[in-house]
Coordinates of C-alpha atoms and ligand atoms in Angstrom, one line a residue:
X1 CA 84.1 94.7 94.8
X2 CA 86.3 93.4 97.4
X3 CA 84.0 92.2 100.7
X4 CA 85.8 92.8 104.5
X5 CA 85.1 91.5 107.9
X6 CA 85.9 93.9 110.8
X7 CA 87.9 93.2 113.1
X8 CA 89.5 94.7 116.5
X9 CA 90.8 98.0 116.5
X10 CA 88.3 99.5 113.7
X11 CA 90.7 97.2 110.9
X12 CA 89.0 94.6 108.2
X13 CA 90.6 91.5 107.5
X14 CA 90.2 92.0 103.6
X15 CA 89.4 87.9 102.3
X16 CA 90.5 89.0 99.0
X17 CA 93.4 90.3 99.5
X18 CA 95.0 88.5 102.5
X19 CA 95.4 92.2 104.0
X20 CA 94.5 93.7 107.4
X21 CA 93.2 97.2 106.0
X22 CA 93.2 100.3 108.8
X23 CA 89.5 101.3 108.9
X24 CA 89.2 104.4 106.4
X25 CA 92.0 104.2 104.8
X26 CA 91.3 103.8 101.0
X27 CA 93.0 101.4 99.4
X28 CA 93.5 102.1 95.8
X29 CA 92.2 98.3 94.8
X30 CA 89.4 99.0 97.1
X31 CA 88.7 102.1 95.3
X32 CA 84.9 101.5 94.9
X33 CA 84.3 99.7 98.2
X34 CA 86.3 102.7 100.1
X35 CA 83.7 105.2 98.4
X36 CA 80.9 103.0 99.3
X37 CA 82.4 102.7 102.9
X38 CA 83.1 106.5 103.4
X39 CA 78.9 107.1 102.6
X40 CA 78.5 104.4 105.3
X41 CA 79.9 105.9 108.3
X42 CA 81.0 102.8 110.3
X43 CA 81.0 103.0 113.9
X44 CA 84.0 101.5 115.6
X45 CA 82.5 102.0 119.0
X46 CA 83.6 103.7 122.3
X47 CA 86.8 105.2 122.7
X48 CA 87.7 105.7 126.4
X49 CA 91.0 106.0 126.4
X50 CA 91.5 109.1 127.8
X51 CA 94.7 110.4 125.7
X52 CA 93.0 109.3 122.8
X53 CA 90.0 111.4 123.6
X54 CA 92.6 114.3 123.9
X55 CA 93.6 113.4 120.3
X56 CA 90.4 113.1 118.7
X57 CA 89.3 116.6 120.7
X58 CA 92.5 118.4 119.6
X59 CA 92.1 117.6 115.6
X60 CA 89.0 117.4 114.8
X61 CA 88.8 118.8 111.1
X62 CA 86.3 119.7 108.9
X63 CA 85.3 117.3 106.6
X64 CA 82.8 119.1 105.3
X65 CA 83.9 120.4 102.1
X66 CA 83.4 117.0 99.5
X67 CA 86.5 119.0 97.5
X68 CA 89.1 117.5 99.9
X69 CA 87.4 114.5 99.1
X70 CA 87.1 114.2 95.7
X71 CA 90.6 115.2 95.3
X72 CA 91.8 111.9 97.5
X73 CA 89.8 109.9 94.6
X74 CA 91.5 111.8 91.3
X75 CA 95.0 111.2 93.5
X76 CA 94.2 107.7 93.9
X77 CA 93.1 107.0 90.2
X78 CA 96.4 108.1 88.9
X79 CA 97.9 106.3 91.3
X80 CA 96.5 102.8 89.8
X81 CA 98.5 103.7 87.2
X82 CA 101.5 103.5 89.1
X83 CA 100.7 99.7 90.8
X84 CA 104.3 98.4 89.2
X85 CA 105.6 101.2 91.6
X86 CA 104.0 100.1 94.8
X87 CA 104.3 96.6 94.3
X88 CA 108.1 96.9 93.8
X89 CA 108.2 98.8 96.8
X90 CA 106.0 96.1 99.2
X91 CA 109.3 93.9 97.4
X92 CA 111.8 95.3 99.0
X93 CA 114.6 93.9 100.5
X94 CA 114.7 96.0 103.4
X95 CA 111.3 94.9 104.8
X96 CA 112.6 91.9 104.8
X97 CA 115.3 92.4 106.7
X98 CA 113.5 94.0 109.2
X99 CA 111.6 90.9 109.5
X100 CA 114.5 89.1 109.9
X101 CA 115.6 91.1 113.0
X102 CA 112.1 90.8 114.6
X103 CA 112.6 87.4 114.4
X104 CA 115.9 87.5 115.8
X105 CA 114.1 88.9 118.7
X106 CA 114.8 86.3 122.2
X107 CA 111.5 84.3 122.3
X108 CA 110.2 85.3 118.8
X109 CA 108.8 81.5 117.1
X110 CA 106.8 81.0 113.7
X111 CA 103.5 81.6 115.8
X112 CA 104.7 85.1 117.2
X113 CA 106.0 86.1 114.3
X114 CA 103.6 85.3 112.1
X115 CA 101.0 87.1 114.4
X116 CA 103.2 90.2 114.3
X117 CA 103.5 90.2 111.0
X118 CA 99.9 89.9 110.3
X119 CA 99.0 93.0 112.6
X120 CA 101.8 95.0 110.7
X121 CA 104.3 94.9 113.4
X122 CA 107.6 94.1 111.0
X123 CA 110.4 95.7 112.0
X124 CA 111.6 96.6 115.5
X125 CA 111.0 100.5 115.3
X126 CA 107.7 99.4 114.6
X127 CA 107.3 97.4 117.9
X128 CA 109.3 99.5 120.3
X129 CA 107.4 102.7 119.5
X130 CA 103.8 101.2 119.4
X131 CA 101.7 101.5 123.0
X132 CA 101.9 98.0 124.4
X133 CA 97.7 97.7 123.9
X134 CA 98.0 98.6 120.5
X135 CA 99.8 95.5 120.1
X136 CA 97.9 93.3 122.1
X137 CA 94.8 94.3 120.6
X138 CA 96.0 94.1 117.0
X139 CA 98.2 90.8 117.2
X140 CA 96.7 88.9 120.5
X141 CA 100.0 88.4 121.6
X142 CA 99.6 88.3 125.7
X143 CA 100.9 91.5 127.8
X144 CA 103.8 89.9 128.9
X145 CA 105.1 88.3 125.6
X146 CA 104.1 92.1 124.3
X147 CA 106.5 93.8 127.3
X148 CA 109.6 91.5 126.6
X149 CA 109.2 92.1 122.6
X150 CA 109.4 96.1 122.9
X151 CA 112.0 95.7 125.8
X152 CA 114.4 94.0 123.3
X153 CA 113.0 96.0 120.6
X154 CA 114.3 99.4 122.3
X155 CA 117.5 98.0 123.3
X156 CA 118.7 96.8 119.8
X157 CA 117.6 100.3 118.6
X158 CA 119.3 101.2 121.5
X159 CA 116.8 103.8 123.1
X160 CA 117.7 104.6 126.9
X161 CA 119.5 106.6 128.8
X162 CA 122.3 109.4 128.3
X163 CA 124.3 111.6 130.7
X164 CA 123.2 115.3 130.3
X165 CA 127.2 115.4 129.4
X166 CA 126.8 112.9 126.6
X167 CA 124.0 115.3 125.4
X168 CA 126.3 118.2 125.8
X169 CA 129.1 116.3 124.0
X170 CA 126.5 116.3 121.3
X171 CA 125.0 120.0 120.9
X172 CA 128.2 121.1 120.7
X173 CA 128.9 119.2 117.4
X174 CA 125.6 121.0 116.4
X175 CA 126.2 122.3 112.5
X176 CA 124.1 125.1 110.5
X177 CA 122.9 125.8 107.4
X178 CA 122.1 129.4 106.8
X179 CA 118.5 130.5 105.1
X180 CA 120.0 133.1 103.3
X181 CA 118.5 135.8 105.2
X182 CA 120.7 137.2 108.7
X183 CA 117.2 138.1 110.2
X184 CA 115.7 134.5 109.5
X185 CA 119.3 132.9 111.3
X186 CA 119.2 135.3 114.0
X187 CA 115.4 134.2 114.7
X188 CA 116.2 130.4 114.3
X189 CA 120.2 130.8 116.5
X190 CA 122.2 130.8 113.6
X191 CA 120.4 129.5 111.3
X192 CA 118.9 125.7 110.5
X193 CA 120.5 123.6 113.3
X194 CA 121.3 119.7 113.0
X195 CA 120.3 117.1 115.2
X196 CA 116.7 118.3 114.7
X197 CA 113.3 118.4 113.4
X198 CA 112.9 121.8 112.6
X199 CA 108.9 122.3 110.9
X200 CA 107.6 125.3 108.4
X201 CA 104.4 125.7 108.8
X202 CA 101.9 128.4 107.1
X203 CA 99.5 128.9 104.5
X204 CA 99.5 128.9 100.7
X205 CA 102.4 130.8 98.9
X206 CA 104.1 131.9 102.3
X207 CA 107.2 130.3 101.5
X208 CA 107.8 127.1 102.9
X209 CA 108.8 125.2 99.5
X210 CA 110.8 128.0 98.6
X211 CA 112.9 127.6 101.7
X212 CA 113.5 124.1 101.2
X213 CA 114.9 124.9 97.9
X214 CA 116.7 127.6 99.2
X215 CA 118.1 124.9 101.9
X216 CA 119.0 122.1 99.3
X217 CA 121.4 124.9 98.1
X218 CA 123.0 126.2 101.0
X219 CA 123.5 122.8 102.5
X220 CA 126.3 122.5 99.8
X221 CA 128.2 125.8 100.5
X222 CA 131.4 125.4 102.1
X223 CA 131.3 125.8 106.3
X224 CA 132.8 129.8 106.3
X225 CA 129.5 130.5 103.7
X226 CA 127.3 129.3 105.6
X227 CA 127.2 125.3 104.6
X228 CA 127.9 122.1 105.9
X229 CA 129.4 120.8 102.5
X230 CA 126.6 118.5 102.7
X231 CA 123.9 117.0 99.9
X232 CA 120.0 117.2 100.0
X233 CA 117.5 114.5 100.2
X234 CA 114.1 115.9 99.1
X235 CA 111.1 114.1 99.9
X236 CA 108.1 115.6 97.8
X237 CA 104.5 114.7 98.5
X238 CA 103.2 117.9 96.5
X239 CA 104.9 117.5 93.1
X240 CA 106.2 121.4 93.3
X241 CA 110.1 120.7 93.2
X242 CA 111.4 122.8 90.9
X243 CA 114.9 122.2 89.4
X244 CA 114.6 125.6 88.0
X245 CA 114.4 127.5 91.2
X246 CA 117.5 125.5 92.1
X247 CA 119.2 126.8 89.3
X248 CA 118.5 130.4 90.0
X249 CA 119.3 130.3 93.7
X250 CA 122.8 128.9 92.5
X251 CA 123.7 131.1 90.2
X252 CA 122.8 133.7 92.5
X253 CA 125.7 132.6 94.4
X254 CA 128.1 131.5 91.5
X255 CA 127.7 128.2 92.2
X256 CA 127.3 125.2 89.3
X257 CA 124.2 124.5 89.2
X258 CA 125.1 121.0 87.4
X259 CA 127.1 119.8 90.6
X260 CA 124.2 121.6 92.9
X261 CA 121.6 119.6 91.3
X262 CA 123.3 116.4 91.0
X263 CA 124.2 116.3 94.9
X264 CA 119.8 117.0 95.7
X265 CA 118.2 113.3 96.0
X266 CA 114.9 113.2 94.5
X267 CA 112.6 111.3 96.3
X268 CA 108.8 111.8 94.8
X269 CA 106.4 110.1 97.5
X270 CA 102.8 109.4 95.6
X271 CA 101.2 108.5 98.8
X272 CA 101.2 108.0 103.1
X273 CA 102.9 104.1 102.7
X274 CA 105.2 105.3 100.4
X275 CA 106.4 108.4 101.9
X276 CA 107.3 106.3 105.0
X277 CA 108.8 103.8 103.1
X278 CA 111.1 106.7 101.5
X279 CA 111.9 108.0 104.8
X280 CA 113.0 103.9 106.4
X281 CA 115.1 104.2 103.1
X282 CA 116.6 107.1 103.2
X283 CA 118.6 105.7 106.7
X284 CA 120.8 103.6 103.7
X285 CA 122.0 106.2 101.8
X286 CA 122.5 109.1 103.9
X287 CA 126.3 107.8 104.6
X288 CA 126.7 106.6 100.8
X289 CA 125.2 109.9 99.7
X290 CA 126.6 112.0 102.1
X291 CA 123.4 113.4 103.1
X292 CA 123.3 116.2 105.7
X293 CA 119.6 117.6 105.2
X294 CA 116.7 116.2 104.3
X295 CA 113.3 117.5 103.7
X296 CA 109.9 116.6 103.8
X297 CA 107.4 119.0 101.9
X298 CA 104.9 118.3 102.8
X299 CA 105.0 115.9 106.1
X300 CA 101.0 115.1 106.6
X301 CA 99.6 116.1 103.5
X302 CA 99.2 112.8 102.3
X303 CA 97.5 110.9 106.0
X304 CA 95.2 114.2 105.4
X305 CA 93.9 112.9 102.1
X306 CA 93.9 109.7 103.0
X307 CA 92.5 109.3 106.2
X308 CA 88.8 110.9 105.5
X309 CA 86.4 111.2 108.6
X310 CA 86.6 111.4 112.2
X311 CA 87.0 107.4 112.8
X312 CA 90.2 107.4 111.2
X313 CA 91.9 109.5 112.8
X314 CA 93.4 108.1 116.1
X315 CA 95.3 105.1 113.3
X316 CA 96.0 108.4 111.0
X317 CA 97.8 110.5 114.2
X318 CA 99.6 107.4 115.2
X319 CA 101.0 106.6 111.7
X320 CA 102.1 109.8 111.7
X321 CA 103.7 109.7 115.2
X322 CA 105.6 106.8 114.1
X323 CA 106.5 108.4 111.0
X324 CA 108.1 111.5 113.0
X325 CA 109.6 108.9 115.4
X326 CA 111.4 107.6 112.0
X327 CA 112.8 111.0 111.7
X328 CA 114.1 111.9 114.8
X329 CA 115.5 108.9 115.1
X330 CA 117.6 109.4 112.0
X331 CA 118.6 113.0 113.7
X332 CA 120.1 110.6 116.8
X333 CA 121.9 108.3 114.5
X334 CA 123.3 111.3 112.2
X335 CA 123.9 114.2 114.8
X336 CA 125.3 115.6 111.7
X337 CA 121.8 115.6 109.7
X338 CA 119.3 118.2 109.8
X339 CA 115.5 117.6 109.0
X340 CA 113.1 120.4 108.1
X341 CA 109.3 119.7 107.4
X342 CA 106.7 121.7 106.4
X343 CA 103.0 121.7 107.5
X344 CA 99.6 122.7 106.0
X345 CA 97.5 125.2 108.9
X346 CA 93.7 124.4 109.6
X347 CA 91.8 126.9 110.6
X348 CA 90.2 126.3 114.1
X349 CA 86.5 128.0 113.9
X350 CA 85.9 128.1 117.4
X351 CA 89.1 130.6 118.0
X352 CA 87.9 133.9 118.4
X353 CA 90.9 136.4 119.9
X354 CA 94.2 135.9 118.6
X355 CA 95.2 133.7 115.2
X356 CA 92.4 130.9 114.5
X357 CA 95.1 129.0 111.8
X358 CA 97.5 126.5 113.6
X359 CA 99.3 123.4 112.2
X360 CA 97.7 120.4 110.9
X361 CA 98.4 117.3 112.7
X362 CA 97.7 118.3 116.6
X363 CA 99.9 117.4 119.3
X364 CA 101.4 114.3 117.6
X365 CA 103.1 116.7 115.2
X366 CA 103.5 119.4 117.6
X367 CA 105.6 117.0 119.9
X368 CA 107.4 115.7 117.0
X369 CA 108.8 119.0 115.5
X370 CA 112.2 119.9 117.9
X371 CA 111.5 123.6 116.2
X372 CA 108.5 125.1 114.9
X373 CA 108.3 127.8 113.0
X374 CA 105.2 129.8 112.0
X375 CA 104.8 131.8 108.3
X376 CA 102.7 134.9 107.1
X377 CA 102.7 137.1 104.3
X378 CA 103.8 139.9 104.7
X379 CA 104.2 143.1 102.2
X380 CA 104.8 142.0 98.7
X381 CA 107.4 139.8 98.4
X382 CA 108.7 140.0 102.3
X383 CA 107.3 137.0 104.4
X384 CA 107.1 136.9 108.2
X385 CA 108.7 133.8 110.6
X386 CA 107.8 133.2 113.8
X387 CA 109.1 130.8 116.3
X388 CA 106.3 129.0 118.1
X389 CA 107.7 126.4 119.7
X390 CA 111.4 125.7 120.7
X391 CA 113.3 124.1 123.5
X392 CA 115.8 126.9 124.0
X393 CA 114.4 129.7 121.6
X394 CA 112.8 133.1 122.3
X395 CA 109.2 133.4 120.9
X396 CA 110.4 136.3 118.6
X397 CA 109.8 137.2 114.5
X398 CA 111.9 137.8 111.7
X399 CA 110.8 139.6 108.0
X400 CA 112.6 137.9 105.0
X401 CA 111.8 138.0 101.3
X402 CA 111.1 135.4 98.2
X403 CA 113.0 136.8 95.1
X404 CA 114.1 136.0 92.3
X405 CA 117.4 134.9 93.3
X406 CA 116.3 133.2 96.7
X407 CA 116.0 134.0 99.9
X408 CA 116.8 137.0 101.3
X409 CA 116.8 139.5 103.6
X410 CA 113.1 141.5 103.5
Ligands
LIG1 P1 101.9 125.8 99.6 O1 102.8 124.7 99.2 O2 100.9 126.1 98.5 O3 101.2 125.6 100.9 O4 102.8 127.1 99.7 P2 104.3 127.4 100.1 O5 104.3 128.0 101.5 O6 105.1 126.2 99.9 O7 104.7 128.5 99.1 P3 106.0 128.6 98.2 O8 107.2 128.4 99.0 O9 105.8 127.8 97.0 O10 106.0 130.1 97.9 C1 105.3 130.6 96.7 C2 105.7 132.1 96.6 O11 107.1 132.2 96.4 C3 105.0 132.7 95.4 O12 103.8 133.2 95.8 C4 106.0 133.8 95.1 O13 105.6 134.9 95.9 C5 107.3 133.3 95.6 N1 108.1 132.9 94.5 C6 108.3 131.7 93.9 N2 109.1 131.7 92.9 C7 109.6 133.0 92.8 C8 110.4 133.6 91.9 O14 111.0 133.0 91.0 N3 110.6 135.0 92.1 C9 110.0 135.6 93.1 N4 110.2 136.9 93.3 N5 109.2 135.0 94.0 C10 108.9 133.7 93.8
LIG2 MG1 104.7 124.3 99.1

């Protein structure tokens, strides 16, 4: 069993295997010390930041139920199995290009590097959109050294300011991708626009995989049906892709399904590291590919099972912060792109008026979603969408309906 010594920040310094582990997280070659840990409850001491309070007040689950639990193990078994997989992805090339551009950084020698490295920091994204006391805590790099690294960081991503006009200049090359359903465009102005994040979120069986399939189709279709003659990049964290619902929804629109399914990239992501990884690779093939939509299904279900226990969670919201931060960023590169996610709800016991299920993930995920839309069952097959959250839409609701052939009209 593998022994660690805690360090700053609630992270162990793991002697045996070189690694700086986030407190909580299980590690699948820590199997057995991350089950021994979790019965532990480790106290990483006072937080009192204020906005992390905020966090920690906002999405506080309930842990209660050993199922959720138990489930993270099984997941993490079978995913021993698949070590070859990871370990080719830790490999890859890309990381080490980003590296290579941290070190390109003005002031950046062995010593810094090295230090970033350790504390994770390894690409540029990854420094210009941490807090500067997360870094200073995590590498012990000093505050000034910390400010000049995420300065140049944001300027070779280029992240500053735009004219309103330049913004303008931009919505209007705003594409969409119909749903299939007139009353689900109407709600959402046209349909699913580009340029955004737009999140499903809802229960069990009320339709948010179904939509993305229904998506992966109509991104194809030409522009006067509807489409953006565009392919799909589908991110699955859930394992329920299913080729053959692609195949109905195109023949429901005499399309060939051969050429439909051929232009859908498959992206199965088996756990949090890897999902991001999938997501900083996706930026190289969306030109080769010509990708115009990619989804996410489902965005935090993953950091959920992962991240057991109310002292993981301000590392678990800000990996995911970052992780939405990689998305949106690929909507500013691609104005052409659309990105929908979908979301798990919680339910929030202490709401007594009004609907006690909200989104998973708190404000890190509300902030990150440009769109939000809300799912219910409705009557048989009809569902109900509502928008929640939208910079320039009306809180209004629209009925649709899961067929056979797709989405429709309800
Ligand atoms: P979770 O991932 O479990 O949170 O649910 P989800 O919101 O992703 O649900 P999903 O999109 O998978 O919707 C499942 C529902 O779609 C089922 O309950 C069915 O009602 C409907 N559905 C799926 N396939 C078909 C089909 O071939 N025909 C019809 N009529 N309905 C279907
Ligand atoms: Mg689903």
């Amino acid at each position: 069993m593998a022994k660690a010594v805690e360090i700053k920040n609630g992270g162990y310094f793991c002697a045996e295997c070189n690694r700086t582990h986030i407190k909580g997280k299980i590690y699948k070659d820590h199997l057995k010390y991350a089950q021994d840990d979790d019965a532990e409850d480790v106290n990483i001491g006072e937080k009192d930041d204020e906005a992390e309070e905020e966090i920690l007040e906002d999405d506080i689950e309930d842990y209660d139920d050993d199922q959720e639990l138990i489930e993270a193990f099984d997941e993490l078994e079978q995913l021993n199995e698949e070590e070859d997989l990871e370990e080719e992805i830790y490999a890859s090339e890309d990381i080490e290009e980003c590296i290579k551009a941290v070190k390109s950084l003005p002031g950046v020698g062995e010593a810094t590097l090295n230090k970033l490295i350790k504390s994770g920091f390894n690409s540029l994204e990854s420094i210009a959109y941490t807090p500067p006391n997360i870094i200073i805590n995590d590498s012990g790099l000093g505050e000034k050294t910390t400010a000049k690294l995420i300065k140049a960081s944001m300027e070779r991503l280029g992240i500053g300011f735009k004219s309103a006009e330049d913004i303008w200049e931009r919505r209007k090359n705003i594409a969409r991708i119909t749903t299939s359903s007139q009353e689900l465009d109407d709600l959402l102005g046209s349909g699913i626009e580009t340029g955004s994040v737009i999140e499903f979120f809802g229960e069990f069986r009320t339709g948010k995989t179904q939509i993305c399939h229904q998506l992966c189709v109509n991104v194809q279709l030409p522009r006067e049906q509807g489409g953006i003659e565009g392919n799909a990049l589908y991110i699955d964290t859930e394992g329920t892709f299913r080729p053959e619902r692609i195949i109905q929804m195109s023949e429901a629109k005499d399309l060939d399904y051969q050429k439909v399914l051929k232009n859908i990239v498959f992206g199965r992501a088996y756990n949090s590291d890897h999902q991001i990884l999938l997501i900083k690779e996706a930026a190289n093939i969306i030109k080769e590919k010509n990708i115009k939509l990619i989804i996410v299904d489902s965005l935090i279900g993953h950091f959920r099972s992962e991240y057991i226990g109310r002292g993981t969670l301000a590392n678990r919201q800000q990996l995911i912060n970052q992780h939405l931060h990689d998305l949106l960023r690929l909507c500013d590169i691609y104005p052409e792109l659309a990105i929908v996610v979908t979301n798990q709800v919680q339910s929030k016991p202490d709401v007594f008026y009004g609907n006690p299920l909200r989104a998973a993930g708190g404000n890190v995920v509300a902030h990150g979603s440009t769109i939000r839309v809300y799912l219910r069952k409705g009557k048989g097959e009809q569902r109900v969408a509502k928008i929640v959250d939208s910079p320039s839409l009306p809180e209004s609701e629209a009925v649709f309906a899961i067929t056979e052939e797709g989405i429709k009209d309800g």
